[in-house]
Tab-separated table of C-alpha atoms in Angstrom:
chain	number	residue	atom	x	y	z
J	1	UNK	CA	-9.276	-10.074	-32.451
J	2	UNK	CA	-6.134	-7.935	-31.139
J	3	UNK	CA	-8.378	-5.254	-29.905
J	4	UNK	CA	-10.184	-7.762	-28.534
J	5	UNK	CA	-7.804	-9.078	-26.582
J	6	UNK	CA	-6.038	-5.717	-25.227
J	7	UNK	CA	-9.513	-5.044	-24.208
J	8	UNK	CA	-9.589	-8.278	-22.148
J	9	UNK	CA	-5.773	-7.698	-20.684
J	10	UNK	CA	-6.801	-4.024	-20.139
J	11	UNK	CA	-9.846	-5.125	-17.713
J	12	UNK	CA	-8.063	-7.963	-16.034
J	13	UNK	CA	-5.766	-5.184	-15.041
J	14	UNK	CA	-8.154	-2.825	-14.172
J	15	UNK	CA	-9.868	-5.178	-12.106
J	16	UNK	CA	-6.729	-6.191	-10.277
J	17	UNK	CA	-5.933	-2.532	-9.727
J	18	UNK	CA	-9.625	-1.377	-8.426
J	19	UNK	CA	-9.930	-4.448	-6.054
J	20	UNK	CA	-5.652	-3.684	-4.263
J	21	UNK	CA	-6.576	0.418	-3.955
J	22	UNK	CA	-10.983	0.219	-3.090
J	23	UNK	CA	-10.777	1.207	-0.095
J	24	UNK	CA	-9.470	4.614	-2.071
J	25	UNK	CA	-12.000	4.364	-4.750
J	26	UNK	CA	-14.978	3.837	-1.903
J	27	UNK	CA	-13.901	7.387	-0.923
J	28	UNK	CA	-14.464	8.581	-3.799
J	29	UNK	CA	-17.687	7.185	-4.346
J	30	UNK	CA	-18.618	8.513	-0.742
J	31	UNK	CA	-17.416	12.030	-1.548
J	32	UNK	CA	-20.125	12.271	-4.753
J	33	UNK	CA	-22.407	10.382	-3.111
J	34	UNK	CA	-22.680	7.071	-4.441
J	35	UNK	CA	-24.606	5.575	-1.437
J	36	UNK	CA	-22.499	3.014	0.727
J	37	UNK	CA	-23.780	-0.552	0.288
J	38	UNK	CA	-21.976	-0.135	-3.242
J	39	UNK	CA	-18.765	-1.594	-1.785
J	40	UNK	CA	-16.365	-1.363	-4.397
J	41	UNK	CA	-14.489	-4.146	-2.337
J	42	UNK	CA	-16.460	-6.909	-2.367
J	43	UNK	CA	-17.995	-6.427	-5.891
J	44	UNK	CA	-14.674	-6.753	-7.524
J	45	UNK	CA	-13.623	-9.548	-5.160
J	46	UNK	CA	-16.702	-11.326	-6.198
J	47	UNK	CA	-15.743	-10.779	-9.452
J	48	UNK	CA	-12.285	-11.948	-9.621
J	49	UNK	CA	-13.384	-15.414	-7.338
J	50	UNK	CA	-15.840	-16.074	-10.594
J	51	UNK	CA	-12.599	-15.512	-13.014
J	52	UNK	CA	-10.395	-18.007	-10.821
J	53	UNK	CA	-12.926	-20.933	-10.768
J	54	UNK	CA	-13.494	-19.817	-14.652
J	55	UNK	CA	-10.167	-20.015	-15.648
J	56	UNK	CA	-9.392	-23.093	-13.390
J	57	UNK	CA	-12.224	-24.830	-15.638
J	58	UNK	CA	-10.791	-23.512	-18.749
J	59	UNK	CA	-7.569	-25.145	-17.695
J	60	UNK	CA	-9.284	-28.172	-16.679
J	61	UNK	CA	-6.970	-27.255	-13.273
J	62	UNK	CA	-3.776	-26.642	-14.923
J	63	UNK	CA	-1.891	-23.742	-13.170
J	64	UNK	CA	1.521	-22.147	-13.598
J	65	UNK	CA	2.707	-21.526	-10.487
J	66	UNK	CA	6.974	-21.003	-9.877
J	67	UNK	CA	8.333	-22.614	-7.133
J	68	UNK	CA	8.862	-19.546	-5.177
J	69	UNK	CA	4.680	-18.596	-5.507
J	70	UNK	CA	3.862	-21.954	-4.264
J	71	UNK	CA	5.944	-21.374	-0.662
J	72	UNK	CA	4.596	-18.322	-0.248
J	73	UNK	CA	0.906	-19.390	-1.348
J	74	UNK	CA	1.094	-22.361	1.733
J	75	UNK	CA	2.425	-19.798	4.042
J	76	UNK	CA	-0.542	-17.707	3.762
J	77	UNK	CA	-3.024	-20.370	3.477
J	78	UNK	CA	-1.667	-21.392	7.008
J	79	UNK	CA	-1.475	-18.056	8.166
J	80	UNK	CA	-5.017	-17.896	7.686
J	81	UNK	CA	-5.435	-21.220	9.883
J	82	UNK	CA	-3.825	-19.772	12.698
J	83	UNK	CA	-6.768	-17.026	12.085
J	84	UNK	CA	-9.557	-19.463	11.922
J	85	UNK	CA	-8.449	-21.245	14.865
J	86	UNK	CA	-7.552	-18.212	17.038
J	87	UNK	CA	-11.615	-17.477	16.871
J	88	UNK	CA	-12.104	-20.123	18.918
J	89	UNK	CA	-10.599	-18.584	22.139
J	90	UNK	CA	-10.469	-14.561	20.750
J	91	UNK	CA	-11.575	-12.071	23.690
J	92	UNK	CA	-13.269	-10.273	20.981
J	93	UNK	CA	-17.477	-11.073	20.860
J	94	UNK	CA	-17.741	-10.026	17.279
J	95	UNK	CA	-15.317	-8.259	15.230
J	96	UNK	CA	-12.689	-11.060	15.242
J	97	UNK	CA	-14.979	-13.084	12.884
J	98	UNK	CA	-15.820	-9.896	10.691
J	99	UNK	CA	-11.840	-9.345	10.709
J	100	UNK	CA	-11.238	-13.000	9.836
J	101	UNK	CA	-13.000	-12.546	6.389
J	102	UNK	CA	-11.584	-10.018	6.043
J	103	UNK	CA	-8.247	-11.318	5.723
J	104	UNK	CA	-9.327	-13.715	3.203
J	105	UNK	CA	-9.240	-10.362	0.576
J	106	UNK	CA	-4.999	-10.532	0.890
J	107	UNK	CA	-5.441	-13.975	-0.078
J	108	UNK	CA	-6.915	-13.088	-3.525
J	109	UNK	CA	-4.667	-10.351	-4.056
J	110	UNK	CA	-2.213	-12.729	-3.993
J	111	UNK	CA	-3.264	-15.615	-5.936
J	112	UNK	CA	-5.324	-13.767	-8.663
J	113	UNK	CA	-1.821	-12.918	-10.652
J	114	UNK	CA	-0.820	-16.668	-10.025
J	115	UNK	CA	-3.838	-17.418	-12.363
J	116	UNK	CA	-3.870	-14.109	-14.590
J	117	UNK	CA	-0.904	-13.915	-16.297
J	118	UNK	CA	-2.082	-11.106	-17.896
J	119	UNK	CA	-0.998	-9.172	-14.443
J	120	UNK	CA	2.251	-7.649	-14.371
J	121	UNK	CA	4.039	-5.442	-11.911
J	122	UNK	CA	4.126	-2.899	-15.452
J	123	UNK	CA	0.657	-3.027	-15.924
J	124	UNK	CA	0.044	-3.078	-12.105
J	125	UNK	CA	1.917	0.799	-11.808
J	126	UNK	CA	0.685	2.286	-14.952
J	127	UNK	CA	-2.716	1.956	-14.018
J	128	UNK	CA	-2.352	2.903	-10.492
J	129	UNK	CA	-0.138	5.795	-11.635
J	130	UNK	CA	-3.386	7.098	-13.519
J	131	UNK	CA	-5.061	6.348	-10.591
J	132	UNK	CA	-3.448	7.690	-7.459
J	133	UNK	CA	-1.982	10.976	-9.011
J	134	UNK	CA	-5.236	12.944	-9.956
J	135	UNK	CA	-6.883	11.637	-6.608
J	136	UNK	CA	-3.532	12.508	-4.345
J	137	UNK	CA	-4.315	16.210	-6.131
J	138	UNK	CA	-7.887	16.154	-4.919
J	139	UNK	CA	-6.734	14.714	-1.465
J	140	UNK	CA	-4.130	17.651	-1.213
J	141	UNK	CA	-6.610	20.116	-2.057
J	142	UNK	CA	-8.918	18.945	0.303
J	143	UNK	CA	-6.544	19.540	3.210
J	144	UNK	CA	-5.523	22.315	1.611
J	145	UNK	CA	-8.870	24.504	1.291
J	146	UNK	CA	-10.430	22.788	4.471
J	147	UNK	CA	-8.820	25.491	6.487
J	148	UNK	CA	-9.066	28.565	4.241
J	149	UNK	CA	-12.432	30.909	3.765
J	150	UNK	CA	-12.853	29.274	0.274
J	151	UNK	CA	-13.779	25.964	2.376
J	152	UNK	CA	-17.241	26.481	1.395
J	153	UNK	CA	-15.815	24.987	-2.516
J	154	UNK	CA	-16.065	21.412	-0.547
J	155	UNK	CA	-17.925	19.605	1.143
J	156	UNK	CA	-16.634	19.611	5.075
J	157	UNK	CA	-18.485	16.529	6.516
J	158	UNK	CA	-17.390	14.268	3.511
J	159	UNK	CA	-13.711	15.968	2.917
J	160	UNK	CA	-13.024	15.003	7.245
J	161	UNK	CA	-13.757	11.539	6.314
J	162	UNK	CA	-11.698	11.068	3.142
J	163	UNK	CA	-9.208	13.147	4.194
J	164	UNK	CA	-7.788	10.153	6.456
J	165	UNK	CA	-6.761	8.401	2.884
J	166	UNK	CA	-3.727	10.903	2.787
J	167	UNK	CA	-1.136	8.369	4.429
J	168	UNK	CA	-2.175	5.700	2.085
J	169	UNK	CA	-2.407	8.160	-0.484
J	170	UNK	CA	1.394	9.170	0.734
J	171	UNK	CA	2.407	5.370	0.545
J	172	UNK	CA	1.582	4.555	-3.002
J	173	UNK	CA	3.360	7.909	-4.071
J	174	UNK	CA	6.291	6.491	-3.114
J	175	UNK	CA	5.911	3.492	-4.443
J	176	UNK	CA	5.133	5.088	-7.849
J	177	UNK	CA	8.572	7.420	-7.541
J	178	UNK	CA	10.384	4.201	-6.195
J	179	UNK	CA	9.303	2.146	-9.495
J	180	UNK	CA	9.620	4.447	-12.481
J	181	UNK	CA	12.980	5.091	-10.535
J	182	UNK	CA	14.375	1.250	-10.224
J	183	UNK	CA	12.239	-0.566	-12.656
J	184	UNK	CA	11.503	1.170	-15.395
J	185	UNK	CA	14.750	3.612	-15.246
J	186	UNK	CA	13.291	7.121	-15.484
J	187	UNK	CA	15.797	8.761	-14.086
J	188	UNK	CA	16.773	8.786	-17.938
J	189	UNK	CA	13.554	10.157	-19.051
J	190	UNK	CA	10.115	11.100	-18.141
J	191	UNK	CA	11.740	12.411	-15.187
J	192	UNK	CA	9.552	15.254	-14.414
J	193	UNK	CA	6.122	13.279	-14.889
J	194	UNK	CA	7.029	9.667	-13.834
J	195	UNK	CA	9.608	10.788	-10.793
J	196	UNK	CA	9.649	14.560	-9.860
J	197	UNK	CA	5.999	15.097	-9.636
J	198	UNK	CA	4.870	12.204	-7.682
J	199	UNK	CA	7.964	13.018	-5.259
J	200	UNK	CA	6.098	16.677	-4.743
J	201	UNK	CA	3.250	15.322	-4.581
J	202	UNK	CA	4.218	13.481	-1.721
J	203	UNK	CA	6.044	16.242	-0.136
J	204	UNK	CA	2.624	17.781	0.483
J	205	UNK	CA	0.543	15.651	1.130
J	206	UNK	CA	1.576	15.979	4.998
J	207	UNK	CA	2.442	12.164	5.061
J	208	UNK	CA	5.371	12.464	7.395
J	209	UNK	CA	5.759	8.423	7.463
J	210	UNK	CA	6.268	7.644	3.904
J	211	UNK	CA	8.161	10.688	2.911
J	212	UNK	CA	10.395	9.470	5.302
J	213	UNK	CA	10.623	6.291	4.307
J	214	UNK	CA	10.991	6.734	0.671
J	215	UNK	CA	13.567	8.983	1.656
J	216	UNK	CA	15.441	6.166	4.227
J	217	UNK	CA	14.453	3.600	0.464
J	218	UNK	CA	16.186	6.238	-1.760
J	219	UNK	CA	18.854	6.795	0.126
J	220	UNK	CA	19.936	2.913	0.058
J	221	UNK	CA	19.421	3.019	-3.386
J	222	UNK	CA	21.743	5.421	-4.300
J	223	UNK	CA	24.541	3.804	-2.111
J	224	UNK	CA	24.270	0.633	-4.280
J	225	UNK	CA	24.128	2.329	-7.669
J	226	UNK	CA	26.741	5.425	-6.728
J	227	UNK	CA	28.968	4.142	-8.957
J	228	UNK	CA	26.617	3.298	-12.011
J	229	UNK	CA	23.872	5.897	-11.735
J	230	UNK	CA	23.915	8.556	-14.332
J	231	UNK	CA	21.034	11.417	-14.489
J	232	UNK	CA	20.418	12.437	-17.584
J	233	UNK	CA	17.685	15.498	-17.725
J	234	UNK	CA	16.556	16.093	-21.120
J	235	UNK	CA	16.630	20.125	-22.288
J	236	UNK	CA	13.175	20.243	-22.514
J	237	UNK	CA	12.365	19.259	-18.861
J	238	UNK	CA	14.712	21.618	-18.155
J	239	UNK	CA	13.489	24.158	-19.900
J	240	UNK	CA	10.251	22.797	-18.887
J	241	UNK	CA	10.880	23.331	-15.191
J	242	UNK	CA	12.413	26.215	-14.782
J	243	UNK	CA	9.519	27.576	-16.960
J	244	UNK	CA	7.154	26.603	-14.111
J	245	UNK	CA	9.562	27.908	-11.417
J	246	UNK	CA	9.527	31.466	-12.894
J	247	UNK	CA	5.466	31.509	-13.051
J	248	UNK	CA	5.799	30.301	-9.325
J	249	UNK	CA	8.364	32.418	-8.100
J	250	UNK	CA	7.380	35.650	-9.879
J	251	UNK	CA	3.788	35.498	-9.783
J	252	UNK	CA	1.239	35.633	-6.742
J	253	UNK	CA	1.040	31.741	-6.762
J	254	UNK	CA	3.924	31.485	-4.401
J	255	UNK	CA	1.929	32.201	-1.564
J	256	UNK	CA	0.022	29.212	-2.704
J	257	UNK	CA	3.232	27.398	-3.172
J	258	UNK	CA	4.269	27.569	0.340
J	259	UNK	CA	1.128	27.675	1.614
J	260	UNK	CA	1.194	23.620	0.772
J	261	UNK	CA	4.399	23.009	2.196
J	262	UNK	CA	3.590	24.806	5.290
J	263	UNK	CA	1.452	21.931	6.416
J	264	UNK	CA	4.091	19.318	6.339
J	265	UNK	CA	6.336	21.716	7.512
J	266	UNK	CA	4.261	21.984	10.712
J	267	UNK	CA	4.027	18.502	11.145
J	268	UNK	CA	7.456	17.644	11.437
J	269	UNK	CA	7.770	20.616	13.589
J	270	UNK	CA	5.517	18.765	15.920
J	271	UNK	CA	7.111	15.465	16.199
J	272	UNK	CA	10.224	17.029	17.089
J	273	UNK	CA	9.086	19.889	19.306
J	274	UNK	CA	5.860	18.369	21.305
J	275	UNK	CA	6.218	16.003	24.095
J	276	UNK	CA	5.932	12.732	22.641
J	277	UNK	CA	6.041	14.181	18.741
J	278	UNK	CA	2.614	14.920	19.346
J	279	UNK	CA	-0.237	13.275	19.151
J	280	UNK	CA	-0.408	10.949	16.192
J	281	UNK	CA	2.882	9.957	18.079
J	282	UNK	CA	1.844	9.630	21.421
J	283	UNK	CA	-1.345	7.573	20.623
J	284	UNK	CA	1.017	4.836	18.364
J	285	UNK	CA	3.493	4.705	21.523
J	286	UNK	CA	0.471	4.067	23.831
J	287	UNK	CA	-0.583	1.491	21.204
J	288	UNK	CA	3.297	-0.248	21.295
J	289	UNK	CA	2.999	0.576	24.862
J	290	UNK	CA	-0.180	-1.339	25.789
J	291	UNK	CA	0.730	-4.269	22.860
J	292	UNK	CA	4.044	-5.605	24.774
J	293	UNK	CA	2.441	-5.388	28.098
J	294	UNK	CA	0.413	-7.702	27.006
J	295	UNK	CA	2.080	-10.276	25.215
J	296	UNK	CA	4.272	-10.391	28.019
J	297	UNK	CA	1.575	-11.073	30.786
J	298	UNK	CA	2.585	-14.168	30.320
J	299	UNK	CA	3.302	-17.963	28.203
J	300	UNK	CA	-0.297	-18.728	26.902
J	301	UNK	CA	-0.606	-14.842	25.755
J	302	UNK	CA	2.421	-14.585	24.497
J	303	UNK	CA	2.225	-18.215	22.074
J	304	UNK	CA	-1.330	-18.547	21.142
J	305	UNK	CA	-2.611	-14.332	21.439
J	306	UNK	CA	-5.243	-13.243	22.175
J	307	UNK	CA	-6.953	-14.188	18.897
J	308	UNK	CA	-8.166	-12.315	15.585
J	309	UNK	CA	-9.839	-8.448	16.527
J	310	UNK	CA	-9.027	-8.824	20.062
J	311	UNK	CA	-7.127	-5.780	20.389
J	312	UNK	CA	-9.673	-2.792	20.372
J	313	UNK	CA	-11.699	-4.235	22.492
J	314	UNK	CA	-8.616	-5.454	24.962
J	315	UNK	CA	-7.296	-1.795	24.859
J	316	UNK	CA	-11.024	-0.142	24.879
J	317	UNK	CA	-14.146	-1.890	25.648
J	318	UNK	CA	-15.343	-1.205	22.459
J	319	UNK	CA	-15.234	-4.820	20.288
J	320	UNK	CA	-14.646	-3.217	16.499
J	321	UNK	CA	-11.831	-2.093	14.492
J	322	UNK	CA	-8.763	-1.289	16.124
J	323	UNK	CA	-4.543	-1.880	15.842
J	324	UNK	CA	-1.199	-1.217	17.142
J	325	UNK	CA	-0.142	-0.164	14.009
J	326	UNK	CA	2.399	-2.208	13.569
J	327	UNK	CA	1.886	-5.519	11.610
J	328	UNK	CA	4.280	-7.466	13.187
J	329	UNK	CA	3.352	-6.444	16.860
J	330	UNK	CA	-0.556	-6.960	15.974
J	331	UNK	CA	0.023	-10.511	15.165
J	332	UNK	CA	2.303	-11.212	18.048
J	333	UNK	CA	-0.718	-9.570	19.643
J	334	UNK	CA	-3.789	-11.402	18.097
J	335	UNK	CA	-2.310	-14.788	16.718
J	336	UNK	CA	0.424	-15.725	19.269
J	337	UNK	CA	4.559	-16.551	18.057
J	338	UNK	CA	3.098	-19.085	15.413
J	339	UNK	CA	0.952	-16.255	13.903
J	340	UNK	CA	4.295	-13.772	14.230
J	341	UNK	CA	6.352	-16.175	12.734
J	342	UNK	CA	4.542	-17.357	10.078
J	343	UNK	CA	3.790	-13.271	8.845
J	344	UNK	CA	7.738	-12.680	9.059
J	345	UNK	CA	8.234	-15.358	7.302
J	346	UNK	CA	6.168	-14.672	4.149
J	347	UNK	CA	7.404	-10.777	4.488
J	348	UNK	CA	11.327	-11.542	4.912
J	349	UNK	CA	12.105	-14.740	3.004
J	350	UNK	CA	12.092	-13.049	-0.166
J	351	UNK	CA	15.145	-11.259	0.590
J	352	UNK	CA	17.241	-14.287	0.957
J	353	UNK	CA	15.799	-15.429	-2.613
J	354	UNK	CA	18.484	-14.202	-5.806
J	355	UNK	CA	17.407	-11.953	-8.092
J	356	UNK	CA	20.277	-10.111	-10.956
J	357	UNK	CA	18.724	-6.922	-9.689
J	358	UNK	CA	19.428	-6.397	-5.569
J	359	UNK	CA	17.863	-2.630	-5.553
J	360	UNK	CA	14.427	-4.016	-6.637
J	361	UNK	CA	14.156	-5.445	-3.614
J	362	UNK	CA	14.037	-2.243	-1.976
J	363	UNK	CA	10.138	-1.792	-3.083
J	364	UNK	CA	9.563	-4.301	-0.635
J	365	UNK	CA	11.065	-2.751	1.966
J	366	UNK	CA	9.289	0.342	1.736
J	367	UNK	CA	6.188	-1.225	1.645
J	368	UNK	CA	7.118	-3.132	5.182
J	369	UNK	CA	8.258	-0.187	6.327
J	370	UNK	CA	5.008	1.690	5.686
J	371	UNK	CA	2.698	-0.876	7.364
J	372	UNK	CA	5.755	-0.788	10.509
J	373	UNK	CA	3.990	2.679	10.870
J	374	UNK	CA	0.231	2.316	10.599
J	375	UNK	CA	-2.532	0.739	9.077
J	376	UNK	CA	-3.798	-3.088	10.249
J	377	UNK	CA	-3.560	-6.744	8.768
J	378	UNK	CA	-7.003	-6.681	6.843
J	379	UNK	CA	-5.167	-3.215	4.732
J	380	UNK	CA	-2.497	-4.947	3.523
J	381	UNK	CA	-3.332	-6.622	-0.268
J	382	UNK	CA	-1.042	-4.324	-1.301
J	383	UNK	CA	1.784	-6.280	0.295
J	384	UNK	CA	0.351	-9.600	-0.737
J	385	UNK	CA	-0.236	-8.212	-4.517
J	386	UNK	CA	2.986	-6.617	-4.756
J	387	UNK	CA	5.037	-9.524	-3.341
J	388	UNK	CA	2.865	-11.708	-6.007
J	389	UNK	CA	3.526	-9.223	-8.797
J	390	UNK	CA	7.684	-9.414	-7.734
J	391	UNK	CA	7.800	-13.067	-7.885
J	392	UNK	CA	6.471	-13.408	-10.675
J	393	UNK	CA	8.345	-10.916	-12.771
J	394	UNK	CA	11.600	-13.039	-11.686
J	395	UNK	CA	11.313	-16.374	-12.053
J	396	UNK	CA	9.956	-18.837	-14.427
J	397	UNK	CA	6.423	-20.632	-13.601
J	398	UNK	CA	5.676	-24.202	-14.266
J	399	UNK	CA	2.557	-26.382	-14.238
J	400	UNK	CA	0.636	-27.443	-11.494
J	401	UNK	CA	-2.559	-29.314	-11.153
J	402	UNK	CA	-5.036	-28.436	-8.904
C-alpha cells in the first residue's frame, strides 16, 4: 500500500512537472525525432483536467483552498475575461483566438496544486532539478559544438531550433540555485551539486538575462541575511573541487574550459560595445519602442488594447505569434489598463502578504524579472505554478465547496 501510494504522489508530481517545463520536453522529442503532433502539452493538460473533475467527484466538491489561493484564483479567472472579451474587437484575424486558449494552460498550472495536495514547491524542484540539469548540459553542448569541426556529432537543422530553449533553460537554473539556496539551506551542504553546479551551468549557457538577474536576486539576498549567513563547505567538497580544478587547469581540458565561457563572454561584450547592445537588444527596444507608441495613440487604445495576439500582426503584417517581451507592456498592449491591472495585481500582491521568511519572496522576483526580459503571456505557467506552489507552502487551506 505505501509503495503504492509514493507511486501515486511520485506521478502526480511528475505530471505537474512535465505539463510547467513541455515546451522543453517537446524539444527534446523533436531533436530524436518523435514526430510533432505528439504535443507533450496538451496530452498532459488533458490529463490533469480528467484528475480535477476526478478528484472533485471523489470529494463530492469539497476543496481546500486558503484564503490567499482563492484571491488569486478570481483574479485570473477574470483576467481571462478580459481575454475572452478583448476577441471581440482584436485587430488580429486569427491568432488572438489560438492565443486565448492558450492562456487557459496558466490557469491549470495554477489550480492543479489547489486540488493535488500531493504538489509541493519540494517535490516541484527535485524533479525539475533532475530534469533541467542533464538537458541544460545537452543545450550547452549544442551551442558549444555547433560552431566547431566536430559539428557533424549533431544534428544542425534540429540543434538551430532547440537551441532557442537556452534562455528558458538559463531561467530555471536560477531558480534551482535560488531554491536549494533559500529554501532548502544548501549553502550548508550539498553545496557543490545543489548550488555551485547549477550556478556554472548557468554561467555558460550564454543566458545574459538570467545570470544577471539571479545575480541582481542574490545580491538582495545576501544584504538581508549578512548578518546570519554562515557558509559552511564540507572537506570533502573541498577536496572535491579543487580535485577537479587541478584536472582542469593542468590538463588540455582548459582550452575546453574557456572555450565555454568565451561565448558568454562575447555576449556581454556585445551589449556593452555595439550600438544598441546589439541585436537581441536593439530588436526588444524596437519592440518597447513600437508598444508605447501605441498605447499612447490614444484613450480607447490605451483602456481596452488592442485585444489578445494583436501585436505581431500590428507591428508586422504577419497575424501569428509575436511579443514585446515584456509581460506587463504586452497586456497594456493587448488587453487595455483593466488587463494591466488585473496581471500586476496577481504578480505584486503577494509581496504585501506576511510570511516569517521575507527572502523567499525573492523567487518571485526573479521569476518577474525574467519574463520583464522576454518570453510572452501564453509561456508563463511557470509563474502561475510557482506562485500556487508559494502560497500554498505558507498558509493553512480550508474547505470550500464547489
Amino acid at each position: 500500500m505505501r509503495k503504492l501510494k509514493l507511486s501515486k504522489r511520485f506521478f502526480i508530481n511528475a505530471l505537474f512537472t512535465i505539463f510547467i517545463i513541455s515546451g522543453i520536453i517537446k524539444s527534446i522529442f523533436f531533436y530524436i525525432g518523435v514526430p510533432r503532433f505528439i504535443d507533450v502539452t496538451a496530452i498532459s493538460a488533458l490529463m490533469i483536467l480528467c484528475d480535477i473533475v476526478y478528484v472533485t467527484i471523489k470529494k463530492k466538491g469539497k476543496i481546500l483552498i486558503n484564503n490567499k489561493q482563492l484571491v488569486y484564483t478570481f483574479l485570473i479567472i477574470f483576467f481571462q475575461c478580459v481575454v475572452f472579451i478583448s476577441l471581440f474587437y482584436t485587430a488580429s484575424t486569427g491568432f488572438g483566438y489560438y492565443k486565448s486558449l492558450l492562456l487557459i494552460l496558466n490557469i491549470i498550472a495554477f489550480i492543479y496544486p489547489i486540488f493535488r495536495k500531493e504538489i509541493t514547491i519540494e517535490s516541484f524542484f527535485s524533479l525539475l532539478y533532475n530534469i533541467i540539469i542533464p538537458f541544460s548540459v545537452f543545450i550547452i553542448f549544442l551551442n558549444f559544438v555547433r560552431w566547431t569541426p566536430y559539428k557533424t556529432l549533431i544534428n544542425i537543422e534540429r540543434a538551430d531550433e532547440i537551441r532557442g530553449h537556452y534562455l528558458t533553460i538559463g531561467m530555471f537554473l536560477g531558480l534551482i540555485a535560488y531554491y536549494n539556496i533559500c529554501f532548502r539551506n544548501q549553502l550548508k551542504s550539498n553545496f557543490d551539486l545543489k548550488v555551485v553546479l547549477p550556478i556554472f551551468l548557468l554561467v555558460i549557457s550564454s543566458a545574459r538575462g538570467p545570470l544577471i538577474f539571479f545575480i541582481i536576486t542574490m545580491l538582495l539576498f545576501f544584504l538581508f541575511k549578512i548578518k546570519s549567513l554562515k557558509l559552511r563547505i564540507r572537506n570533502t567538497n573541498l577536496v572535491f573541487g579543487g580535485i577537479i580544478a587541478l584536472v582542469i587547469f593542468a590538463t588540455p581540458l582548459r582550452n575546453l574550459f574557456f572555450n565555454l565561457f568565451q561565448r558568454t563572454f562575447n555576449r556581454f561584450y556585445v551589449m556593452f560595445n555595439s550600438d544598441s547592445g546589439g541585436a537581441s537588444i536593439s530588436g526588444r527596444l524596437d519592440f518597447l519602442s513600437f508598444s508605447f507608441d501605441s498605447i499612447t495613440e490614444g484613450p480607447i487604445r490605451l483602456l481596452f488594447g488592442s485585444g489578445i495576439g494583436s501585436f505581431m500582426f500590428l507591428y508586422t503584417g504577419n497575424d501569428g505569434r509575436g511579443y514585446p517581451h515584456n509581460i506587463l507592456i504586452e497586456s497594456l498592449f493587448e488587453l487595455g489598463v483593466l488587463g494591466f491591472l488585473i496581471l500586476s495585481s496577481f504578480l505584486f500582491f503577494i509581496f504585501f502578504y506576511k510570511t516569517k521568511k521575507v527572502t523567499s519572496k525573492l523567487i518571485l522576483i526573479f521569476l518577474i524579472l525574467c519574463y520583464s526580459k522576454t518570453g510572452g503571456l501564453e509561456d508563463i505557467r511557470i509563474i502561475y505554478g510557482m506562485y500556487a506552489l508559494y502560497l500554498s507552502s505558507l498558509y493553512s487551506p480550508k474547505v470550500i465547496e464547489l
